Amino acid sequence: MSVRLSVVQFQPILGDKVSNIERLLGYCRTIDSDVIVFPELSTTGYFFQSRQETSSLAEACKGETVTIIQEIASASNKIIVFGYVESDDDKIYNSAAVVFPDYSKTRSYRKTHLFYKERFCFDPGNTGFFVIEDEQKNIRIGTMICYDWRFPEASRTLGLLGADLIVCPSNLVTNIWTKVMPARAIENKVYLAVANRTGLEEANDETVLFNGLSGIWSYNGDNIASAQAAEDCILTAIIEPERTRDKSFNAFNNIFADRRPEMYL
Ligand code: ACM
């Protein structure tokens, strides 16, 4: 069974939640795909300097934005993943909402590894990595966020938990990750989709440039869709999740069964 997967690359406006969410809703309504992945912090922009800034934009996991996206996801049978600022009591997380057509499956992944000044704005995520299955679409999806890519443990954990597809909402500021994503796909035999943003943000005389280059990689490491560095665009690929599930690559070797965890740190 094949699944139509789309990745959206665009430039959110820092602090302008209303217009960013309008933009997201437009994409969600018009993209006719089973799975749609947006960048990290796509409802708010990225380069915050303090918790005051992030807390003023934060909302609960099943708050207003997830509720509106949920309506579209349930009505049109889509899985929608987008980054937002999540609050839970006095904690603030850099989160990705993973919205399934079935509301009972919808949940947030809270970014495990905080990058650069995120430590001044967010708490380290406490959800750990998890995989959610959509039985009707026959797909199992695991989520990591941006800088998590530097830790092979993140994608390995998602692979071992049974992900067919790893989605990675991102605000990447280098391009070295493009060398690593195909390896993460090969070593876990999973599809991997990176939704990166574009554009510049400035604060305190510091500028960050987000590098686009969003992409979708197949389980054999092939790049099957890719964006330019600075364009707004929608990438789409047809994937076959079931093909990731047999981890054998010859009669004797299986990349998961052959693991020797007792030999590793
Ligand atoms: C990043 O984690 N936003 C680089």
PDB file of C-alpha atoms and ligand atoms in Angstrom:
ATOM      1  CA  MET A   1       0.000   0.000   0.000  1.00  0.00           C
ATOM      2  CA  SER A   2       1.485   3.330  -0.978  1.00  0.00           C
ATOM      3  CA  VAL A   3       1.334   6.585   0.947  1.00  0.00           C
ATOM      4  CA  ARG A   4       1.588  10.095  -0.481  1.00  0.00           C
ATOM      5  CA  LEU A   5       4.023  12.151   1.612  1.00  0.00           C
ATOM      6  CA  SER A   6       4.557  15.915   1.380  1.00  0.00           C
ATOM      7  CA  VAL A   7       7.114  18.185   3.011  1.00  0.00           C
ATOM      8  CA  VAL A   8       6.501  21.929   3.146  1.00  0.00           C
ATOM      9  CA  GLN A   9       9.410  24.366   3.070  1.00  0.00           C
ATOM     10  CA  PHE A  10       8.582  28.007   3.849  1.00  0.00           C
ATOM     11  CA  GLN A  11       9.576  31.006   5.939  1.00  0.00           C
ATOM     12  CA  PRO A  12       7.556  31.566   9.116  1.00  0.00           C
ATOM     13  CA  ILE A  13       7.466  35.134  10.469  1.00  0.00           C
ATOM     14  CA  LEU A  14       9.075  35.536  13.895  1.00  0.00           C
ATOM     15  CA  GLY A  15       6.426  36.102  16.573  1.00  0.00           C
ATOM     16  CA  ASP A  16       3.498  36.382  14.122  1.00  0.00           C
ATOM     17  CA  LYS A  17       1.491  33.356  15.154  1.00  0.00           C
ATOM     18  CA  VAL A  18      -1.719  34.476  13.457  1.00  0.00           C
ATOM     19  CA  SER A  19      -0.248  34.750   9.981  1.00  0.00           C
ATOM     20  CA  ASN A  20       1.945  31.658  10.360  1.00  0.00           C
ATOM     21  CA  ILE A  21      -1.060  29.560  11.365  1.00  0.00           C
ATOM     22  CA  GLU A  22      -3.132  30.980   8.477  1.00  0.00           C
ATOM     23  CA  ARG A  23      -0.346  29.888   6.144  1.00  0.00           C
ATOM     24  CA  LEU A  24      -0.213  26.408   7.680  1.00  0.00           C
ATOM     25  CA  LEU A  25      -3.979  26.014   7.398  1.00  0.00           C
ATOM     26  CA  GLY A  26      -3.846  26.997   3.724  1.00  0.00           C
ATOM     27  CA  TYR A  27      -1.252  24.309   3.036  1.00  0.00           C
ATOM     28  CA  CYS A  28      -3.166  21.712   5.090  1.00  0.00           C
ATOM     29  CA  ARG A  29      -6.380  22.380   3.185  1.00  0.00           C
ATOM     30  CA  THR A  30      -4.853  22.328  -0.296  1.00  0.00           C
ATOM     31  CA  ILE A  31      -2.148  19.637  -0.176  1.00  0.00           C
ATOM     32  CA  ASP A  32      -3.821  16.369  -1.062  1.00  0.00           C
ATOM     33  CA  SER A  33      -1.432  13.976   0.697  1.00  0.00           C
ATOM     34  CA  ASP A  34      -1.681  11.320   3.391  1.00  0.00           C
ATOM     35  CA  VAL A  35       1.166  12.827   5.424  1.00  0.00           C
ATOM     36  CA  ILE A  36       2.218  16.511   5.509  1.00  0.00           C
ATOM     37  CA  VAL A  37       5.322  17.634   7.408  1.00  0.00           C
ATOM     38  CA  PHE A  38       6.072  21.279   8.300  1.00  0.00           C
ATOM     39  CA  PRO A  39       9.261  22.790   9.800  1.00  0.00           C
ATOM     40  CA  GLU A  40      10.227  23.148  13.462  1.00  0.00           C
ATOM     41  CA  LEU A  41       8.475  26.063  15.253  1.00  0.00           C
ATOM     42  CA  SER A  42       6.497  26.778  12.097  1.00  0.00           C
ATOM     43  CA  THR A  43       3.743  28.636  13.991  1.00  0.00           C
ATOM     44  CA  THR A  44       6.103  31.094  15.699  1.00  0.00           C
ATOM     45  CA  GLY A  45       9.512  31.452  14.044  1.00  0.00           C
ATOM     46  CA  TYR A  46      12.711  30.416  15.761  1.00  0.00           C
ATOM     47  CA  PHE A  47      15.333  32.838  17.053  1.00  0.00           C
ATOM     48  CA  PHE A  48      13.954  33.629  20.507  1.00  0.00           C
ATOM     49  CA  GLN A  49      16.266  34.908  23.221  1.00  0.00           C
ATOM     50  CA  SER A  50      14.291  34.352  26.434  1.00  0.00           C
ATOM     51  CA  ARG A  51      11.556  32.343  28.113  1.00  0.00           C
ATOM     52  CA  GLN A  52       9.403  35.493  28.262  1.00  0.00           C
ATOM     53  CA  GLU A  53       9.280  35.454  24.466  1.00  0.00           C
ATOM     54  CA  THR A  54       8.504  31.746  24.109  1.00  0.00           C
ATOM     55  CA  SER A  55       6.027  31.653  26.991  1.00  0.00           C
ATOM     56  CA  SER A  56       3.977  34.444  25.392  1.00  0.00           C
ATOM     57  CA  LEU A  57       3.503  32.222  22.286  1.00  0.00           C
ATOM     58  CA  ALA A  58       3.150  28.855  24.019  1.00  0.00           C
ATOM     59  CA  GLU A  59       0.044  26.706  24.128  1.00  0.00           C
ATOM     60  CA  ALA A  60      -0.990  23.329  25.493  1.00  0.00           C
ATOM     61  CA  CYS A  61      -0.599  20.223  23.349  1.00  0.00           C
ATOM     62  CA  LYS A  62      -4.295  19.926  22.653  1.00  0.00           C
ATOM     63  CA  GLY A  63      -4.734  23.708  22.589  1.00  0.00           C
ATOM     64  CA  GLU A  64      -6.160  26.010  19.972  1.00  0.00           C
ATOM     65  CA  THR A  65      -3.765  25.323  17.100  1.00  0.00           C
ATOM     66  CA  VAL A  66      -3.760  21.538  17.376  1.00  0.00           C
ATOM     67  CA  THR A  67      -7.562  21.663  17.623  1.00  0.00           C
ATOM     68  CA  ILE A  68      -7.904  23.548  14.321  1.00  0.00           C
ATOM     69  CA  ILE A  69      -5.358  21.313  12.555  1.00  0.00           C
ATOM     70  CA  GLN A  70      -7.089  18.258  14.049  1.00  0.00           C
ATOM     71  CA  GLU A  71     -10.350  19.264  12.364  1.00  0.00           C
ATOM     72  CA  ILE A  72      -8.642  19.236   8.972  1.00  0.00           C
ATOM     73  CA  ALA A  73      -6.718  16.027   9.714  1.00  0.00           C
ATOM     74  CA  SER A  74      -9.872  14.173  10.795  1.00  0.00           C
ATOM     75  CA  ALA A  75     -12.094  15.560   8.022  1.00  0.00           C
ATOM     76  CA  SER A  76      -9.616  14.872   5.218  1.00  0.00           C
ATOM     77  CA  ASN A  77      -7.881  11.778   6.635  1.00  0.00           C
ATOM     78  CA  LYS A  78      -4.411  13.367   6.775  1.00  0.00           C
ATOM     79  CA  ILE A  79      -1.522  13.018   9.178  1.00  0.00           C
ATOM     80  CA  ILE A  80      -0.065  16.490   9.849  1.00  0.00           C
ATOM     81  CA  VAL A  81       3.186  17.204  11.701  1.00  0.00           C
ATOM     82  CA  PHE A  82       4.169  20.775  12.620  1.00  0.00           C
ATOM     83  CA  GLY A  83       6.474  22.496  15.074  1.00  0.00           C
ATOM     84  CA  TYR A  84       5.122  24.837  17.780  1.00  0.00           C
ATOM     85  CA  VAL A  85       5.901  26.182  21.252  1.00  0.00           C
ATOM     86  CA  GLU A  86       4.232  23.939  23.819  1.00  0.00           C
ATOM     87  CA  SER A  87       3.464  24.792  27.436  1.00  0.00           C
ATOM     88  CA  ASP A  88       2.765  22.321  30.203  1.00  0.00           C
ATOM     89  CA  ASP A  89       2.440  23.842  33.698  1.00  0.00           C
ATOM     90  CA  ASP A  90       5.546  26.005  34.065  1.00  0.00           C
ATOM     91  CA  LYS A  91       7.498  24.137  31.372  1.00  0.00           C
ATOM     92  CA  ILE A  92       8.015  25.297  27.792  1.00  0.00           C
ATOM     93  CA  TYR A  93       8.970  22.866  25.056  1.00  0.00           C
ATOM     94  CA  ASN A  94      10.135  23.056  21.465  1.00  0.00           C
ATOM     95  CA  SER A  95       7.583  20.513  20.237  1.00  0.00           C
ATOM     96  CA  ALA A  96       6.193  18.896  17.133  1.00  0.00           C
ATOM     97  CA  ALA A  97       2.495  18.090  17.128  1.00  0.00           C
ATOM     98  CA  VAL A  98       1.891  14.781  15.385  1.00  0.00           C
ATOM     99  CA  VAL A  99      -1.770  15.042  14.434  1.00  0.00           C
ATOM    100  CA  PHE A 100      -3.455  11.841  13.301  1.00  0.00           C
ATOM    101  CA  PRO A 101      -6.947  11.593  11.779  1.00  0.00           C
ATOM    102  CA  ASP A 102      -7.864   9.596  14.905  1.00  0.00           C
ATOM    103  CA  TYR A 103      -7.700  12.222  17.676  1.00  0.00           C
ATOM    104  CA  SER A 104      -6.838   9.613  20.309  1.00  0.00           C
ATOM    105  CA  LYS A 105      -3.469   9.072  18.571  1.00  0.00           C
ATOM    106  CA  THR A 106      -2.502  12.738  18.318  1.00  0.00           C
ATOM    107  CA  ARG A 107       0.377  13.742  20.576  1.00  0.00           C
ATOM    108  CA  SER A 108       3.438  15.954  20.830  1.00  0.00           C
ATOM    109  CA  TYR A 109       7.085  15.061  20.606  1.00  0.00           C
ATOM    110  CA  ARG A 110       9.195  17.429  22.757  1.00  0.00           C
ATOM    111  CA  LYS A 111      12.658  18.087  21.328  1.00  0.00           C
ATOM    112  CA  THR A 112      15.227  16.059  23.242  1.00  0.00           C
ATOM    113  CA  HIS A 113      18.460  17.876  22.337  1.00  0.00           C
ATOM    114  CA  LEU A 114      18.298  21.657  22.601  1.00  0.00           C
ATOM    115  CA  PHE A 115      20.459  23.634  20.163  1.00  0.00           C
ATOM    116  CA  TYR A 116      22.433  26.827  20.895  1.00  0.00           C
ATOM    117  CA  LYS A 117      20.281  29.508  22.625  1.00  0.00           C
ATOM    118  CA  GLU A 118      17.225  27.243  22.836  1.00  0.00           C
ATOM    119  CA  ARG A 119      18.427  26.482  26.384  1.00  0.00           C
ATOM    120  CA  PHE A 120      17.419  30.027  27.371  1.00  0.00           C
ATOM    121  CA  CYS A 121      13.939  29.608  25.927  1.00  0.00           C
ATOM    122  CA  PHE A 122      12.864  25.967  26.369  1.00  0.00           C
ATOM    123  CA  ASP A 123      13.032  23.027  28.738  1.00  0.00           C
ATOM    124  CA  PRO A 124      14.653  19.827  27.460  1.00  0.00           C
ATOM    125  CA  GLY A 125      11.964  17.515  26.093  1.00  0.00           C
ATOM    126  CA  ASN A 126      10.715  14.716  28.326  1.00  0.00           C
ATOM    127  CA  THR A 127       8.581  12.620  25.980  1.00  0.00           C
ATOM    128  CA  GLY A 128      11.416  10.520  24.611  1.00  0.00           C
ATOM    129  CA  PHE A 129      11.063   9.072  21.134  1.00  0.00           C
ATOM    130  CA  PHE A 130       7.909   7.232  20.109  1.00  0.00           C
ATOM    131  CA  VAL A 131       6.214   5.752  17.063  1.00  0.00           C
ATOM    132  CA  ILE A 132       2.533   6.068  16.174  1.00  0.00           C
ATOM    133  CA  GLU A 133       0.783   3.701  13.774  1.00  0.00           C
ATOM    134  CA  ASP A 134      -2.055   4.526  11.407  1.00  0.00           C
ATOM    135  CA  GLU A 135      -3.521   1.087  10.681  1.00  0.00           C
ATOM    136  CA  GLN A 136      -5.723   2.287   7.844  1.00  0.00           C
ATOM    137  CA  LYS A 137      -2.805   3.896   5.974  1.00  0.00           C
ATOM    138  CA  ASN A 138      -0.528   1.082   7.179  1.00  0.00           C
ATOM    139  CA  ILE A 139       2.244   3.441   8.259  1.00  0.00           C
ATOM    140  CA  ARG A 140       4.256   3.847  11.478  1.00  0.00           C
ATOM    141  CA  ILE A 141       5.700   7.302  12.014  1.00  0.00           C
ATOM    142  CA  GLY A 142       8.444   8.424  14.403  1.00  0.00           C
ATOM    143  CA  THR A 143       9.460  12.037  15.022  1.00  0.00           C
ATOM    144  CA  MET A 144      12.691  13.818  15.850  1.00  0.00           C
ATOM    145  CA  ILE A 145      13.369  17.563  15.652  1.00  0.00           C
ATOM    146  CA  CYS A 146      16.286  19.249  13.904  1.00  0.00           C
ATOM    147  CA  TYR A 147      19.433  19.042  16.110  1.00  0.00           C
ATOM    148  CA  ASP A 148      18.317  15.548  17.222  1.00  0.00           C
ATOM    149  CA  TRP A 149      19.849  14.464  13.877  1.00  0.00           C
ATOM    150  CA  ARG A 150      23.344  14.796  15.389  1.00  0.00           C
ATOM    151  CA  PHE A 151      22.533  11.902  17.721  1.00  0.00           C
ATOM    152  CA  PRO A 152      22.277   8.597  15.842  1.00  0.00           C
ATOM    153  CA  GLU A 153      20.545   7.248  18.954  1.00  0.00           C
ATOM    154  CA  ALA A 154      17.454   9.275  18.015  1.00  0.00           C
ATOM    155  CA  SER A 155      16.831   7.657  14.631  1.00  0.00           C
ATOM    156  CA  ARG A 156      18.100   4.278  15.905  1.00  0.00           C
ATOM    157  CA  THR A 157      15.539   4.354  18.720  1.00  0.00           C
ATOM    158  CA  LEU A 158      12.778   5.228  16.261  1.00  0.00           C
ATOM    159  CA  GLY A 159      13.942   2.463  13.930  1.00  0.00           C
ATOM    160  CA  LEU A 160      13.968  -0.094  16.732  1.00  0.00           C
ATOM    161  CA  LEU A 161      10.499   1.060  17.810  1.00  0.00           C
ATOM    162  CA  GLY A 162       9.263   0.116  14.345  1.00  0.00           C
ATOM    163  CA  ALA A 163       9.136   3.411  12.437  1.00  0.00           C
ATOM    164  CA  ASP A 164       8.711   3.103   8.667  1.00  0.00           C
ATOM    165  CA  LEU A 165       9.076   6.849   8.265  1.00  0.00           C
ATOM    166  CA  ILE A 166      11.054   9.282  10.423  1.00  0.00           C
ATOM    167  CA  VAL A 167       9.877  12.872  10.107  1.00  0.00           C
ATOM    168  CA  CYS A 168      12.213  15.670  11.125  1.00  0.00           C
ATOM    169  CA  PRO A 169      10.705  19.167  11.375  1.00  0.00           C
ATOM    170  CA  SER A 170      13.756  21.434  11.276  1.00  0.00           C
ATOM    171  CA  ASN A 171      15.203  24.949  11.390  1.00  0.00           C
ATOM    172  CA  LEU A 172      18.669  23.932  10.204  1.00  0.00           C
ATOM    173  CA  VAL A 173      21.406  26.540   9.940  1.00  0.00           C
ATOM    174  CA  THR A 174      24.139  24.430   8.288  1.00  0.00           C
ATOM    175  CA  ASN A 175      24.003  22.026   5.391  1.00  0.00           C
ATOM    176  CA  ILE A 176      26.228  19.239   6.723  1.00  0.00           C
ATOM    177  CA  TRP A 177      23.122  17.324   7.786  1.00  0.00           C
ATOM    178  CA  THR A 178      22.405  16.555   4.120  1.00  0.00           C
ATOM    179  CA  LYS A 179      25.364  14.134   4.275  1.00  0.00           C
ATOM    180  CA  VAL A 180      23.998  12.336   7.318  1.00  0.00           C
ATOM    181  CA  MET A 181      20.286  11.887   6.585  1.00  0.00           C
ATOM    182  CA  PRO A 182      20.825   9.230   3.874  1.00  0.00           C
ATOM    183  CA  ALA A 183      23.003   7.297   6.340  1.00  0.00           C
ATOM    184  CA  ARG A 184      20.294   7.492   9.026  1.00  0.00           C
ATOM    185  CA  ALA A 185      17.825   6.138   6.441  1.00  0.00           C
ATOM    186  CA  ILE A 186      20.131   3.285   5.346  1.00  0.00           C
ATOM    187  CA  GLU A 187      21.281   2.182   8.802  1.00  0.00           C
ATOM    188  CA  ASN A 188      17.675   1.884  10.025  1.00  0.00           C
ATOM    189  CA  LYS A 189      16.087   0.999   6.671  1.00  0.00           C
ATOM    190  CA  VAL A 190      13.463   3.708   7.019  1.00  0.00           C
ATOM    191  CA  TYR A 191      12.158   6.586   4.934  1.00  0.00           C
ATOM    192  CA  LEU A 192      13.259   9.946   6.272  1.00  0.00           C
ATOM    193  CA  ALA A 193      11.609  13.334   5.614  1.00  0.00           C
ATOM    194  CA  VAL A 194      13.227  16.640   6.628  1.00  0.00           C
ATOM    195  CA  ALA A 195      11.072  19.787   6.481  1.00  0.00           C
ATOM    196  CA  ASN A 196      13.456  22.709   6.866  1.00  0.00           C
ATOM    197  CA  ARG A 197      12.604  26.407   6.763  1.00  0.00           C
ATOM    198  CA  THR A 198      14.141  29.264   4.808  1.00  0.00           C
ATOM    199  CA  GLY A 199      14.945  32.903   5.513  1.00  0.00           C
ATOM    200  CA  LEU A 200      16.824  35.061   8.006  1.00  0.00           C
ATOM    201  CA  GLU A 201      16.055  36.002  11.600  1.00  0.00           C
ATOM    202  CA  GLU A 202      17.898  38.611  13.674  1.00  0.00           C
ATOM    203  CA  ALA A 203      18.157  39.319  17.403  1.00  0.00           C
ATOM    204  CA  ASN A 204      20.756  41.119  19.535  1.00  0.00           C
ATOM    205  CA  ASP A 205      22.932  41.907  16.505  1.00  0.00           C
ATOM    206  CA  GLU A 206      23.067  38.212  15.579  1.00  0.00           C
ATOM    207  CA  THR A 207      21.627  36.837  12.353  1.00  0.00           C
ATOM    208  CA  VAL A 208      20.725  33.243  11.641  1.00  0.00           C
ATOM    209  CA  LEU A 209      20.183  31.957   8.110  1.00  0.00           C
ATOM    210  CA  PHE A 210      18.045  28.875   7.601  1.00  0.00           C
ATOM    211  CA  ASN A 211      19.215  26.734   4.738  1.00  0.00           C
ATOM    212  CA  GLY A 212      16.155  25.089   3.199  1.00  0.00           C
ATOM    213  CA  LEU A 213      17.320  22.037   1.207  1.00  0.00           C
ATOM    214  CA  SER A 214      14.416  20.015   2.608  1.00  0.00           C
ATOM    215  CA  GLY A 215      14.368  16.464   1.368  1.00  0.00           C
ATOM    216  CA  ILE A 216      12.864  12.999   1.381  1.00  0.00           C
ATOM    217  CA  TRP A 217      15.159   9.961   1.454  1.00  0.00           C
ATOM    218  CA  SER A 218      14.210   6.388   0.698  1.00  0.00           C
ATOM    219  CA  TYR A 219      15.180   3.474   2.950  1.00  0.00           C
ATOM    220  CA  ASN A 220      18.141   2.738   0.640  1.00  0.00           C
ATOM    221  CA  GLY A 221      19.469   6.295   1.077  1.00  0.00           C
ATOM    222  CA  ASP A 222      18.283   7.587  -2.304  1.00  0.00           C
ATOM    223  CA  ASN A 223      17.104  11.165  -2.311  1.00  0.00           C
ATOM    224  CA  ILE A 224      13.608  11.029  -3.819  1.00  0.00           C
ATOM    225  CA  ALA A 225      12.639  14.705  -3.464  1.00  0.00           C
ATOM    226  CA  SER A 226      14.702  17.792  -2.701  1.00  0.00           C
ATOM    227  CA  ALA A 227      14.273  21.545  -2.379  1.00  0.00           C
ATOM    228  CA  GLN A 228      16.589  24.449  -3.159  1.00  0.00           C
ATOM    229  CA  ALA A 229      18.099  26.502  -0.331  1.00  0.00           C
ATOM    230  CA  ALA A 230      15.880  29.575  -0.517  1.00  0.00           C
ATOM    231  CA  GLU A 231      12.590  28.616  -2.203  1.00  0.00           C
ATOM    232  CA  ASP A 232       9.168  28.119  -0.704  1.00  0.00           C
ATOM    233  CA  CYS A 233       8.031  24.758  -1.978  1.00  0.00           C
ATOM    234  CA  ILE A 234       6.096  21.551  -1.458  1.00  0.00           C
ATOM    235  CA  LEU A 235       7.961  18.281  -2.021  1.00  0.00           C
ATOM    236  CA  THR A 236       5.928  15.160  -2.648  1.00  0.00           C
ATOM    237  CA  ALA A 237       6.905  11.492  -2.907  1.00  0.00           C
ATOM    238  CA  ILE A 238       5.000   8.224  -2.980  1.00  0.00           C
ATOM    239  CA  ILE A 239       6.391   5.840  -0.374  1.00  0.00           C
ATOM    240  CA  GLU A 240       5.717   2.192   0.449  1.00  0.00           C
ATOM    241  CA  PRO A 241       6.024   1.811   4.226  1.00  0.00           C
ATOM    242  CA  GLU A 242       5.805  -2.005   4.243  1.00  0.00           C
ATOM    243  CA  ARG A 243       9.065  -2.201   2.301  1.00  0.00           C
ATOM    244  CA  THR A 244      11.009  -0.971   5.329  1.00  0.00           C
ATOM    245  CA  ARG A 245       9.934  -3.788   7.614  1.00  0.00           C
ATOM    246  CA  ASP A 246      12.164  -6.655   6.532  1.00  0.00           C
ATOM    247  CA  LYS A 247      15.590  -5.571   7.791  1.00  0.00           C
ATOM    248  CA  SER A 248      17.420  -8.441   6.018  1.00  0.00           C
ATOM    249  CA  PHE A 249      19.687  -7.573   3.115  1.00  0.00           C
ATOM    250  CA  ASN A 250      20.856 -11.092   2.215  1.00  0.00           C
ATOM    251  CA  ALA A 251      20.074 -14.634   3.324  1.00  0.00           C
ATOM    252  CA  PHE A 252      22.217 -14.323   6.462  1.00  0.00           C
ATOM    253  CA  ASN A 253      22.223 -10.675   7.556  1.00  0.00           C
ATOM    254  CA  ASN A 254      19.567  -8.534   9.148  1.00  0.00           C
ATOM    255  CA  ILE A 255      20.586  -5.077  10.381  1.00  0.00           C
ATOM    256  CA  PHE A 256      18.530  -5.301  13.546  1.00  0.00           C
ATOM    257  CA  ALA A 257      18.891  -9.017  14.347  1.00  0.00           C
ATOM    258  CA  ASP A 258      22.688  -8.735  13.862  1.00  0.00           C
ATOM    259  CA  ARG A 259      23.071  -5.976  16.448  1.00  0.00           C
ATOM    260  CA  ARG A 260      25.299  -6.749  19.482  1.00  0.00           C
ATOM    261  CA  PRO A 261      24.183  -4.175  22.045  1.00  0.00           C
ATOM    262  CA  GLU A 262      26.283  -5.824  24.739  1.00  0.00           C
ATOM    263  CA  MET A 263      29.352  -4.676  22.771  1.00  0.00           C
ATOM    264  CA  TYR A 264      28.344  -0.998  22.559  1.00  0.00           C
ATOM    265  CA  LEU A 265      28.251   1.958  24.933  1.00  0.00           C
TER     266      LEU A 265
HETATM  267  C1  ACM B   1      18.245  23.396  15.373  1.00  0.00           C
HETATM  268  O1  ACM B   1      18.143  22.442  16.149  1.00  0.00           O
HETATM  269  N1  ACM B   1      17.228  24.214  15.174  1.00  0.00           N
HETATM  270  C2  ACM B   1      19.480  23.625  14.620  1.00  0.00           C
END
